[in-house]
C-alpha cells in the first residue's frame, strides 16, 4: 500500500456495545484527497465508524492512523479531523461568524476574521455572518456547519448524513456543492449515508457496509456493474437474482442452467463454488415478443408472461412471470421505437452475457433494505 | 344580558383573578404613603415622608441588611453546590444515583416547621452558636433542592452533540464547558439563583427557629405586627416588589431588543 503523508488507515477497528458488535474488525485505507462514502442501512455501523474516527467513540479494538500518526487514543480535540454533524449541531448562542470562528480561536490562529469570512464565502453565506443559527433555513445551516468544519483545513472531514434533513431539490443542489468544495479545498472527505444515489454521485469510492463489516468496496460503477454479494446487488439499485445450477464452462464463460435454459456468466465475475445466483440489472434486459427471433450470442430466457407494465415516463417497468414461478423486473427505456408490451403478453428476455454476474448464496438476503429505501 | 355575560365571562374571570392577586400588593403600596403613626392600619393622609426616610423605624434597615446578606450568601452557596449536583445527576451514571434523585426532593416535601425544629435540635446538640451562620446553613439546605431541579431540567434539554461539536472543533473539556455548556445552561442557573434568593429572603419559619438574636426582615415584620407594623416596612416591601418587577421588565426589554436587532 502506498502510504502517502496523510492517508486515513483503519486497522481491525472494532466497536462492541453491550450485547452486540456495531463495527467488526474493519480494515480500510482512505487516500488523501479522496471523496469516500460509507454506505449502508441504518444500524450497519457506518456512523459508529465515523464517530470513532472523530474520537467521539472509543474503539473496543483496532487502531486508527492518519499517515504515520496513531490517533486511536487521541481526544477529539487533538485530532486534525472535523465533523459535519447530522443535525448540524450549530452553537445556538453564538452568531454564524462565531460558530465558524470557533475552531480557529481554539487553535489560536492569527487572522481569525479573514479565514472565517473566507470560509463563509466558500459556502456563499458571507452576508449572514451576524445572524444566529436559528434564523437560518435548513440548507443555510447545513452550509454553515460545513464552513465551520472546513475552515480548519482538517486532514479529514467527516460528514454524517449531512443532507439527510434537506428536501430532495436542495439535496441535489448540495451534492453538487459538496463535490465542488471538496475539489476546491482538496481535503479527504469521508461521507456516511444510507442514500445510494448520494454515495454514487459524489464519492470516488464507496464502501458498502452491513452488520459492522464492509461487504464491498470500489468505485460506484464497479459496485453497480459487478456487485460481489447479494446484499450489495440489492442495496445498490435493483437486481434480478435467479438461482441457477452450473453445467460446465465455455472459454471465459461459466455455463449455467435454469429451468432447462442455458445461460452464460463470465467466470471472472462468478463466485468460484457452491450455490450460484445469476444476477442481472433490470435495465440491461431487453424484452422480445415470444414469436420474434432473438439475436444469437445473447443470454436468453423464454416463456415469460408480462404480469404488470408500469409507465414511468422515462422508462416502462415490466414485471415478468417466469415458467419457474419467479417474477423478474425489466426496465425498458421509452425511446419511442420498438414494441410496447401489455399485461399478459408472452415475452422472452435477452441480455449480453457480460452483463450477468454470479453471486454465492441466498437470493433473499438484503431485500429488506432495498424495500426500506 | 346572558349573551353579553357568556361573551365576556373569561375577561371578567381574568380581571377578578388579577384583582385577587394584586389587591394585597396594591394595599401595601398605598399604605406606604400613609401618614406615620404607631400603627399603619388606618388611612390618615398622603405623605412622602416614609419613602424619603425608609430607615425611620428602629432596626428596620439593619434587619433588611441582614436579610440581604443572608440571601446573597445562601444563594451563592446553594447555586454553586446545586449546579454541581445537577450536573452530576444529569451526566453521570453512578451507584446511588436514583436514591439521590429522590432524596434531593425531600427538603421540598418536608413541612417547614419539622425542618426548623430538627435543625434547631441539631444545632443545639452540636453546640453550634445560633446566628447568621446557622441561618445561612439552613437556607442553603432547603434552597439547594430547588436549584438542583431547575438546573437539571436545563441540562437535560441540552443537545449532547453541541458539546461533541465543540470538542471536535479543538475545544478541550474545560473550554467546552466554559464556552458551550455553561452559557447554554446559564439561564437555568440564573433562574435557580433568583428562586433561591427569594426563598431565603422571605423565609420566616426556619429562620425564626435557628436565628438566635439575629434579626431578619421577615422576623422584624412578624414581631412588629404584634404592636403595629411601621409604614417603613411597607416602603421596603413595595420597593422590593418594584425592584423585582423592574428586573423582569429589563430582562424582557433586553430580549425583545436583541431579537429585533437580528
XYZ file of C-alpha atoms in Angstrom:
635
model
C 0.000 0.000 0.000
C 1.381 3.398 -0.939
C 1.034 5.118 2.430
C 1.214 8.782 1.452
C 1.531 11.586 4.017
C -1.925 11.505 5.469
C -3.891 8.538 4.309
C -6.526 7.523 6.815
C -5.919 3.937 7.839
C -8.280 1.828 9.921
C -6.871 -1.480 11.122
C -9.054 -4.132 12.712
C -11.302 -1.387 14.028
C -13.933 -2.863 16.320
C -16.682 -1.431 18.492
C -18.745 -3.632 20.766
C -21.655 -2.276 22.748
C -23.142 -4.410 25.481
C -24.536 -7.390 23.634
C -23.785 -6.511 20.050
C -20.929 -5.664 17.749
C -21.515 -2.430 15.861
C -18.241 -2.436 13.938
C -16.482 -5.718 13.412
C -12.763 -5.691 12.585
C -12.820 -3.018 9.910
C -9.720 -2.710 7.700
C -9.795 0.280 5.420
C -7.396 2.744 3.821
C -8.725 6.034 2.519
C -6.246 8.005 0.426
C -5.520 11.641 0.958
C -7.822 13.914 -1.003
C -10.321 11.175 -1.731
C -14.104 11.556 -1.539
C -15.037 8.354 0.211
C -18.546 7.183 1.071
C -19.607 4.697 3.731
C -22.940 3.402 2.533
C -25.306 1.103 4.358
C -28.688 0.701 6.013
C -29.305 2.152 9.467
C -27.576 0.126 12.146
C -24.827 -1.162 9.840
C -22.106 0.556 11.879
C -21.248 3.359 9.480
C -21.961 6.185 11.920
C -20.136 4.380 14.727
C -17.118 4.078 12.428
C -17.281 7.788 11.716
C -17.567 8.649 15.393
C -14.525 6.520 16.172
C -12.524 8.378 13.525
C -13.670 11.657 15.076
C -12.736 10.423 18.547
C -16.273 10.694 19.885
C -16.487 6.945 20.391
C -13.755 4.811 21.871
C -12.892 1.708 19.830
C -13.030 -1.660 21.577
C -10.155 -2.832 19.429
C -8.000 -1.945 16.445
C -6.305 1.297 15.518
C -6.768 4.482 13.534
C -3.804 6.093 11.778
C -3.516 9.376 9.941
C -0.391 8.975 7.875
C 2.198 7.882 10.428
C 0.294 9.362 13.349
C -1.590 6.931 15.578
C -4.700 8.814 16.692
C -6.550 5.863 18.231
C -6.094 7.133 21.780
C -6.269 10.824 20.988
C -9.057 13.076 22.239
C -11.395 14.580 19.613
C -9.777 18.000 20.032
C -6.314 16.557 19.447
C -7.135 15.157 16.006
C -6.773 17.016 12.709
C -10.267 15.784 11.885
C -13.523 17.754 11.772
C -17.101 16.629 11.545
C -20.262 17.929 9.922
C -22.913 16.569 12.256
C -26.165 15.065 11.150
C -28.346 17.832 12.557
C -25.535 20.360 12.189
C -25.106 20.955 15.952
C -24.531 24.679 15.425
C -23.988 26.575 18.674
C -27.300 28.369 19.202
C -25.896 31.100 21.462
C -23.181 32.180 19.027
C -23.519 34.128 15.784
C -22.846 32.412 12.487
C -19.464 34.123 12.375
C -18.532 32.944 15.879
C -19.649 29.420 15.015
C -17.279 29.374 12.060
C -14.507 31.072 14.027
C -14.837 28.650 16.966
C -12.235 26.134 15.823
C -9.823 28.860 14.652
C -9.989 30.597 18.028
C -9.392 27.375 19.944
C -6.308 26.689 17.866
C -5.039 30.228 18.393
C -4.972 31.083 14.700
C -3.913 34.682 13.996
C -6.231 36.148 11.350
C -9.460 34.548 12.532
C -11.625 37.139 10.845
C -10.154 36.746 7.389
C -10.236 32.955 7.407
C -13.740 32.701 8.852
C -15.110 35.136 6.285
C -13.347 33.244 3.519
C -14.983 30.035 4.671
C -18.362 31.771 4.737
C -17.751 32.996 1.216
C -16.869 29.468 0.154
C -20.408 28.416 1.087
C -21.773 31.716 -0.262
C -23.227 32.907 3.037
C -20.860 35.748 3.925
C -23.791 38.147 4.222
C -25.326 36.176 7.104
C -22.279 36.334 9.395
C -24.046 38.245 12.170
C -27.197 36.119 12.267
C -27.978 33.426 14.793
C -28.259 29.830 13.565
C -31.958 29.696 14.499
C -32.660 32.429 11.951
C -31.338 30.392 9.032
C -33.075 27.857 6.826
C -32.092 24.184 6.938
C -29.976 24.478 3.808
C -28.168 27.529 5.160
C -27.496 25.829 8.495
C -26.087 22.895 6.598
C -23.658 25.169 4.763
C -22.612 26.888 7.987
C -21.902 23.505 9.555
C -19.760 22.710 6.534
C -17.939 26.058 6.677
C -17.349 25.621 10.421
C -15.582 22.325 9.762
C -13.768 23.174 6.514
C -12.334 26.436 7.838
C -9.925 24.428 9.999
C -8.461 22.701 6.925
C -8.531 19.317 8.665
C -6.747 16.380 7.123
C -10.023 14.513 7.088
C -13.537 15.906 7.002
C -16.275 13.607 8.274
C -19.826 14.063 7.071
C -22.550 12.246 8.979
C -25.631 12.055 6.735
C -25.191 15.780 6.138
C -28.002 16.066 3.622
C -30.498 13.845 5.404
C -32.655 16.694 6.704
C -32.929 18.559 3.406
C -35.657 18.219 0.812
C -34.921 16.484 -2.450
C -34.225 19.536 -4.597
C -31.924 21.114 -2.020
C -30.197 17.797 -1.554
C -29.313 17.551 -5.240
C -28.013 21.106 -5.152
C -25.929 20.446 -2.039
C -24.497 17.275 -3.559
C -23.020 19.312 -6.383
C -21.927 21.997 -3.920
C -20.197 19.479 -1.644
C -18.353 17.967 -4.560
C -17.241 21.433 -5.709
C -15.976 22.360 -2.256
C -14.155 19.078 -1.889
C -12.385 19.635 -5.195
C -11.609 23.217 -4.216
C -10.093 22.508 -0.804
C -8.655 19.079 -1.572
C -9.443 17.629 1.853
C -10.215 13.942 2.340
C -13.987 13.629 2.743
C -15.499 10.628 4.475
C -19.215 10.711 3.885
C -21.668 8.490 5.731
C -25.028 7.949 4.075
C -27.808 5.425 3.564
C -28.737 7.016 0.246
C -27.094 5.020 -2.539
C -27.667 7.720 -5.106
C -25.940 10.284 -2.910
C -22.967 7.994 -2.436
C -22.721 7.172 -6.146
C -22.996 10.791 -7.359
C -20.345 12.203 -5.086
C -17.866 9.585 -3.986
C -14.713 8.422 -5.739
C -15.018 5.149 -3.880
C -17.852 3.628 -1.923
C -17.714 1.034 0.847
C -20.995 -0.774 1.315
C -21.377 -1.767 4.964
C -23.650 -4.337 6.551
C -23.629 -5.756 10.084
C -20.444 -3.902 11.012
C -18.442 -5.197 8.076
C -17.584 -3.951 4.621
C -19.475 -6.017 2.081
C -17.741 -4.497 -0.890
C -15.540 -1.566 -1.709
C -14.921 0.081 -5.040
C -15.760 2.840 -7.469
C -19.533 3.398 -7.856
C -19.641 1.902 -11.371
C -17.673 -1.113 -10.220
C -20.060 -1.797 -7.371
C -23.069 -1.346 -9.565
C -21.914 -3.391 -12.533
C -20.269 -6.179 -10.562
C -21.783 -6.455 -7.110
C -19.927 -9.034 -5.074
C -22.699 -10.070 -2.698
C -26.466 -10.326 -2.837
C -26.648 -7.580 -0.220
C -24.757 -5.168 -2.460
C -26.743 -6.259 -5.514
C -29.989 -5.431 -3.741
C -28.915 -2.402 -1.712
C -27.282 -0.600 -4.615
C -30.024 -0.334 -7.215
C -32.224 -3.280 -8.111
C -31.178 -6.721 -9.264
C -32.825 -9.796 -10.667
C -31.298 -12.794 -8.913
C -32.020 -16.235 -10.325
C -30.918 -19.475 -8.649
C -29.028 -21.489 -11.269
C -27.023 -24.709 -11.439
C -23.600 -24.969 -13.064
C -23.443 -27.065 -16.163
C -19.898 -26.563 -17.449
C -17.588 -23.940 -18.935
C -17.142 -22.425 -22.360
C -13.945 -20.439 -22.749
C -14.105 -17.469 -20.383
C -17.738 -18.215 -19.545
C -19.350 -20.444 -16.970
C -22.416 -22.199 -18.351
C -25.420 -22.347 -16.049
C -28.866 -23.804 -16.257
C -32.267 -22.586 -15.066
C -35.431 -24.496 -15.827
C -33.670 -26.236 -18.718
C -32.494 -22.987 -20.305
C -28.762 -22.349 -20.755
C -27.190 -19.040 -19.721
C -23.612 -17.725 -19.577
C -21.742 -15.723 -16.929
C -18.149 -14.544 -17.232
C -16.187 -16.881 -14.987
C -14.217 -13.966 -13.511
C -17.496 -12.394 -12.335
C -18.634 -15.597 -10.686
C -18.128 -16.866 -7.169
C -15.999 -19.968 -7.529
C -18.019 -22.679 -5.861
C -21.231 -23.607 -4.077
C -24.750 -22.402 -4.685
C -24.883 -19.882 -7.513
C -27.216 -16.978 -8.177
C -27.201 -15.314 -11.558
C -27.726 -11.581 -11.321
C -28.711 -9.107 -13.991
C -29.791 -5.474 -13.659
C -33.357 -4.731 -14.876
C -32.218 -2.067 -17.372
C -29.772 -4.478 -19.031
C -32.556 -6.809 -20.131
C -34.380 -6.343 -23.434
C -37.875 -7.735 -23.936
C -38.778 -9.503 -27.156
C -42.104 -10.884 -28.235
C -42.210 -14.684 -27.823
C -42.660 -15.063 -31.564
C -39.623 -12.985 -32.600
C -36.142 -14.432 -33.023
C -33.530 -13.223 -30.559
C -30.086 -12.264 -31.910
C -27.628 -15.051 -31.242
C -24.876 -14.709 -28.635
C -27.212 -13.235 -26.055
C -28.405 -14.802 -22.834
C -32.000 -15.693 -23.469
C -34.894 -16.755 -21.279
C -38.141 -17.815 -22.910
C -41.605 -18.457 -21.563
C -42.166 -15.162 -19.769
C -45.571 -13.549 -19.339
C -45.947 -9.825 -18.589
C -47.725 -9.500 -15.245
C -47.644 -5.781 -14.993
C -46.420 -2.851 -17.083
C -45.937 0.472 -15.251
C -45.343 3.523 -17.349
C -42.828 5.747 -15.514
C -42.307 8.422 -18.133
C -38.638 7.978 -18.888
C -38.992 4.211 -18.826
C -41.512 1.417 -18.525
C -41.144 -1.083 -15.720
C -42.256 -4.608 -16.574
C -42.844 -7.424 -14.136
C -42.411 -10.714 -15.977
C -43.547 -14.076 -14.626
C -41.082 -16.826 -15.490
C -42.016 -20.506 -16.013
C -40.334 -21.485 -12.708
C -42.593 -19.084 -10.819
C -40.182 -16.191 -10.226
C -41.007 -12.588 -11.171
C -38.225 -10.676 -12.918
C -38.090 -6.923 -13.378
C -37.230 -5.272 -16.679
C -36.759 -1.552 -17.311
C -37.329 -0.538 -20.926
C -36.390 2.994 -21.911
C -39.190 4.777 -23.663
C -37.245 5.531 -26.820
C -40.361 5.563 -28.925
C -39.051 2.725 -31.084
C -39.576 -0.957 -30.510
C -42.541 -2.772 -29.167
C -44.552 -1.942 -26.040
C -45.988 -4.919 -24.205
C -49.259 -5.042 -22.356
C -50.264 -7.246 -19.441
C -50.500 -10.890 -20.440
C -48.125 -10.661 -23.435
C -45.909 -13.693 -23.976
C -42.314 -12.466 -23.970
C -38.720 -13.564 -23.858
C -35.816 -11.855 -22.117
C -32.391 -11.256 -23.617
C -29.177 -9.591 -22.412
C -25.459 -9.530 -23.025
C -23.763 -12.414 -21.194
C -21.173 -9.891 -19.926
C -23.916 -8.101 -18.005
C -24.537 -11.159 -15.852
C -22.851 -11.597 -12.523
C -22.678 -14.699 -10.383
C -23.178 -14.484 -6.647
C -22.923 -17.013 -3.887
C -25.831 -17.796 -1.631
C -29.362 -16.884 -0.946
C -31.487 -14.601 -3.121
C -33.471 -13.206 -0.181
C -30.512 -11.524 1.510
C -30.658 -7.765 1.584
C -34.075 -7.465 0.001
C -35.472 -5.898 3.148
C -33.079 -2.990 2.999
C -33.888 -2.380 -0.635
C -37.530 -2.005 0.235
C -36.599 0.387 3.026
C -35.306 2.912 0.535
C -77.623 40.118 29.145
C -76.781 36.435 29.313
C -75.194 36.645 25.848
C -73.106 39.562 26.969
C -72.097 37.564 30.033
C -71.118 34.458 28.111
C -69.105 36.582 25.725
C -67.175 38.336 28.451
C -67.078 35.655 31.138
C -63.424 34.924 30.515
C -62.453 38.603 30.699
C -64.347 39.072 33.927
C -62.775 35.983 35.390
C -59.330 37.249 34.378
C -59.863 40.664 35.915
C -61.139 39.109 39.154
C -58.174 36.749 39.309
C -55.717 39.596 38.902
C -57.575 41.669 41.446
C -57.323 38.778 43.893
C -53.578 38.521 43.363
C -52.762 42.210 43.317
C -55.059 43.713 45.944
C -52.713 42.953 48.878
C -49.753 44.331 46.942
C -51.665 47.450 45.981
C -52.751 47.827 49.595
C -49.157 47.683 50.804
C -48.113 50.235 48.209
C -50.891 52.669 49.044
C -50.259 52.405 52.765
C -46.562 53.030 52.285
C -47.654 56.628 51.624
C -49.715 56.840 54.813
C -49.008 59.403 57.486
C -46.797 57.680 60.050
C -48.152 56.715 63.404
C -47.522 53.896 65.869
C -49.564 51.556 63.711
C -50.322 51.675 59.980
C -53.801 50.167 59.864
C -55.988 53.208 59.162
C -55.571 55.825 56.451
C -54.560 59.167 57.801
C -53.444 61.050 54.696
C -50.838 61.071 51.965
C -47.167 61.721 52.625
C -43.806 61.014 51.019
C -42.115 61.037 54.401
C -41.846 57.251 54.690
C -40.226 56.940 51.271
C -37.698 59.704 51.931
C -36.700 58.116 55.224
C -37.254 54.353 54.918
C -34.955 53.571 57.868
C -37.034 55.708 60.213
C -38.284 52.889 62.380
C -35.716 51.394 64.729
C -33.996 48.243 63.439
C -35.895 48.006 60.156
C -32.848 48.677 57.992
C -30.432 46.528 59.981
C -32.941 43.661 59.654
C -33.170 44.312 55.938
C -29.368 44.372 55.675
C -29.161 41.021 57.464
C -31.756 39.513 55.137
C -29.916 40.728 52.046
C -26.588 39.469 53.369
C -28.021 36.058 54.266
C -29.926 35.893 50.986
C -26.842 36.612 48.887
C -24.626 34.208 50.812
C -27.075 31.324 50.777
C -27.938 31.963 47.112
C -24.290 31.861 46.137
C -23.572 28.662 48.052
C -26.809 26.896 47.089
C -26.419 27.827 43.412
C -22.838 26.620 43.153
C -23.439 23.392 45.058
C -26.819 22.751 43.455
C -25.449 23.282 39.957
C -22.693 20.796 40.641
C -25.180 18.248 41.976
C -27.386 18.826 38.940
C -24.501 18.151 36.556
C -23.548 15.002 38.431
C -27.108 13.703 38.389
C -27.751 14.628 34.780
C -24.460 13.499 33.290
C -23.072 10.561 35.223
C -24.287 7.076 35.968
C -23.108 6.157 39.449
C -24.166 3.899 42.280
C -26.848 5.582 44.340
C -27.942 7.951 41.583
C -31.616 7.037 41.777
C -31.861 7.385 45.581
C -30.020 10.712 45.333
C -32.542 11.874 42.776
C -35.336 11.069 45.220
C -33.653 12.353 48.363
C -32.972 15.696 46.764
C -36.734 16.289 46.753
C -37.043 15.589 50.461
C -36.471 19.140 51.760
C -39.139 20.343 49.310
C -41.650 17.839 50.606
C -40.945 18.135 54.337
C -43.108 20.600 56.311
C -41.027 23.640 57.153
C -41.853 23.502 60.823
C -40.427 19.993 61.008
C -37.245 21.050 59.255
C -36.972 24.064 61.504
C -37.415 22.095 64.713
C -34.978 19.378 63.712
C -32.368 21.884 62.579
C -32.640 23.703 65.877
C -32.235 20.433 67.791
C -29.238 19.556 65.667
C -27.551 22.930 66.178
C -28.180 22.837 69.918
C -26.863 19.292 70.281
C -23.747 20.128 68.294
C -23.404 23.346 70.296
C -23.314 25.492 67.180
C -23.984 29.077 68.252
C -27.173 30.350 66.596
C -26.767 33.353 64.325
C -26.097 34.390 60.753
C -24.087 31.230 60.040
C -26.846 28.847 61.133
C -29.420 30.789 59.124
C -27.262 30.528 56.011
C -26.731 26.801 56.583
C -30.473 26.258 56.923
C -31.310 28.351 53.858
C -28.723 26.605 51.705
C -30.182 23.285 52.793
C -33.723 23.984 51.643
C -32.961 26.044 48.552
C -30.429 23.598 47.130
C -33.209 21.191 46.077
C -34.885 23.884 44.024
C -31.598 24.772 42.373
C -30.902 21.131 41.505
C -34.330 20.638 39.990
C -34.200 23.829 37.916
C -30.655 23.359 36.623
C -31.106 19.663 35.935
C -34.091 20.385 33.701
C -31.982 22.802 31.722
C -29.092 20.351 31.344
C -31.459 17.604 30.232
C -32.685 19.814 27.398
C -29.134 20.416 26.182
C -28.188 18.619 22.957
C -25.104 16.496 23.758
C -23.962 16.902 20.183
C -23.195 20.569 20.843
C -20.503 19.569 23.311
C -19.237 16.910 20.924
C -19.091 19.501 18.164
C -17.071 21.810 20.411
C -14.601 19.032 21.208
C -14.427 18.200 17.538
C -13.525 21.872 16.972
C -10.429 21.722 19.198
C -12.013 22.820 22.489
C -10.741 20.736 25.403
C -13.023 19.681 28.255
C -12.607 22.931 30.180
C -13.109 25.171 27.149
C -16.127 23.164 26.072
C -17.662 23.677 29.491
C -16.824 27.371 29.587
C -17.843 28.300 26.044
C -20.681 25.920 25.276
C -22.136 24.096 28.277
C -22.102 26.925 30.788
C -23.521 29.651 28.513
C -26.299 27.312 27.419
C -27.156 26.235 30.970
C -26.744 29.789 32.346
C -30.414 30.824 32.009
C -31.353 27.831 34.140
C -28.712 28.679 36.736
C -29.801 32.320 36.831
C -33.423 31.311 37.319
C -32.389 28.921 40.069
C -30.379 31.657 41.793
C -33.327 34.074 41.736
C -35.545 31.380 43.178
C -33.010 30.589 45.898
C -32.733 34.256 46.802
C -36.449 34.806 47.073
C -36.826 31.620 49.146
C -34.147 32.818 51.535
C -35.270 36.426 51.637
C -38.839 35.765 52.724
C -38.290 32.684 54.856
C -39.696 33.128 58.304
C -40.397 29.780 59.948
C -36.973 28.154 59.732
C -35.190 31.458 60.266
C -37.184 32.133 63.387
C -36.056 28.817 64.876
C -32.357 28.951 64.045
C -31.527 32.686 64.075
C -30.861 33.236 67.774
C -30.956 37.007 68.289
C -30.104 37.946 64.697
C -32.953 39.935 63.210
C -34.084 39.460 59.593
C -36.652 41.427 57.680
C -39.466 38.817 57.864
C -38.735 38.404 61.577
C -38.910 42.170 62.047
C -42.258 42.349 60.270
C -43.621 39.458 62.307
C -42.522 40.922 65.615
C -43.773 44.408 64.821
C -47.118 43.019 63.691
C -47.825 42.334 67.361
C -47.868 46.076 68.078
C -48.393 47.661 64.649
C -46.167 47.448 61.595
C -44.471 50.768 60.844
C -45.029 52.313 57.420
C -41.301 51.880 56.721
C -41.868 48.118 56.377
C -44.485 48.878 53.730
C -41.983 51.080 51.935
C -39.368 48.309 51.915
C -41.900 45.717 50.801
C -43.061 47.948 47.946
C -39.504 48.758 46.965
C -38.589 45.067 46.813
C -41.611 44.396 44.646
C -40.812 47.270 42.300
C -37.189 46.209 42.085
C -38.160 42.667 41.122
C -40.663 43.939 38.555
C -38.031 46.296 37.174
C -35.565 43.452 36.755
C -38.092 41.275 34.958
C -39.098 44.135 32.662
C -35.474 44.980 31.915
C -34.751 41.360 31.009
C -37.787 41.257 28.720
C -36.811 44.534 27.098
C -33.283 43.277 26.547
C -34.566 40.091 24.933
C -37.017 41.980 22.773
C -34.393 44.424 21.541
C -31.937 41.653 20.793
C -34.456 39.680 18.776
C -35.334 42.815 16.818
C -31.764 43.761 16.070
C -31.090 40.392 14.448
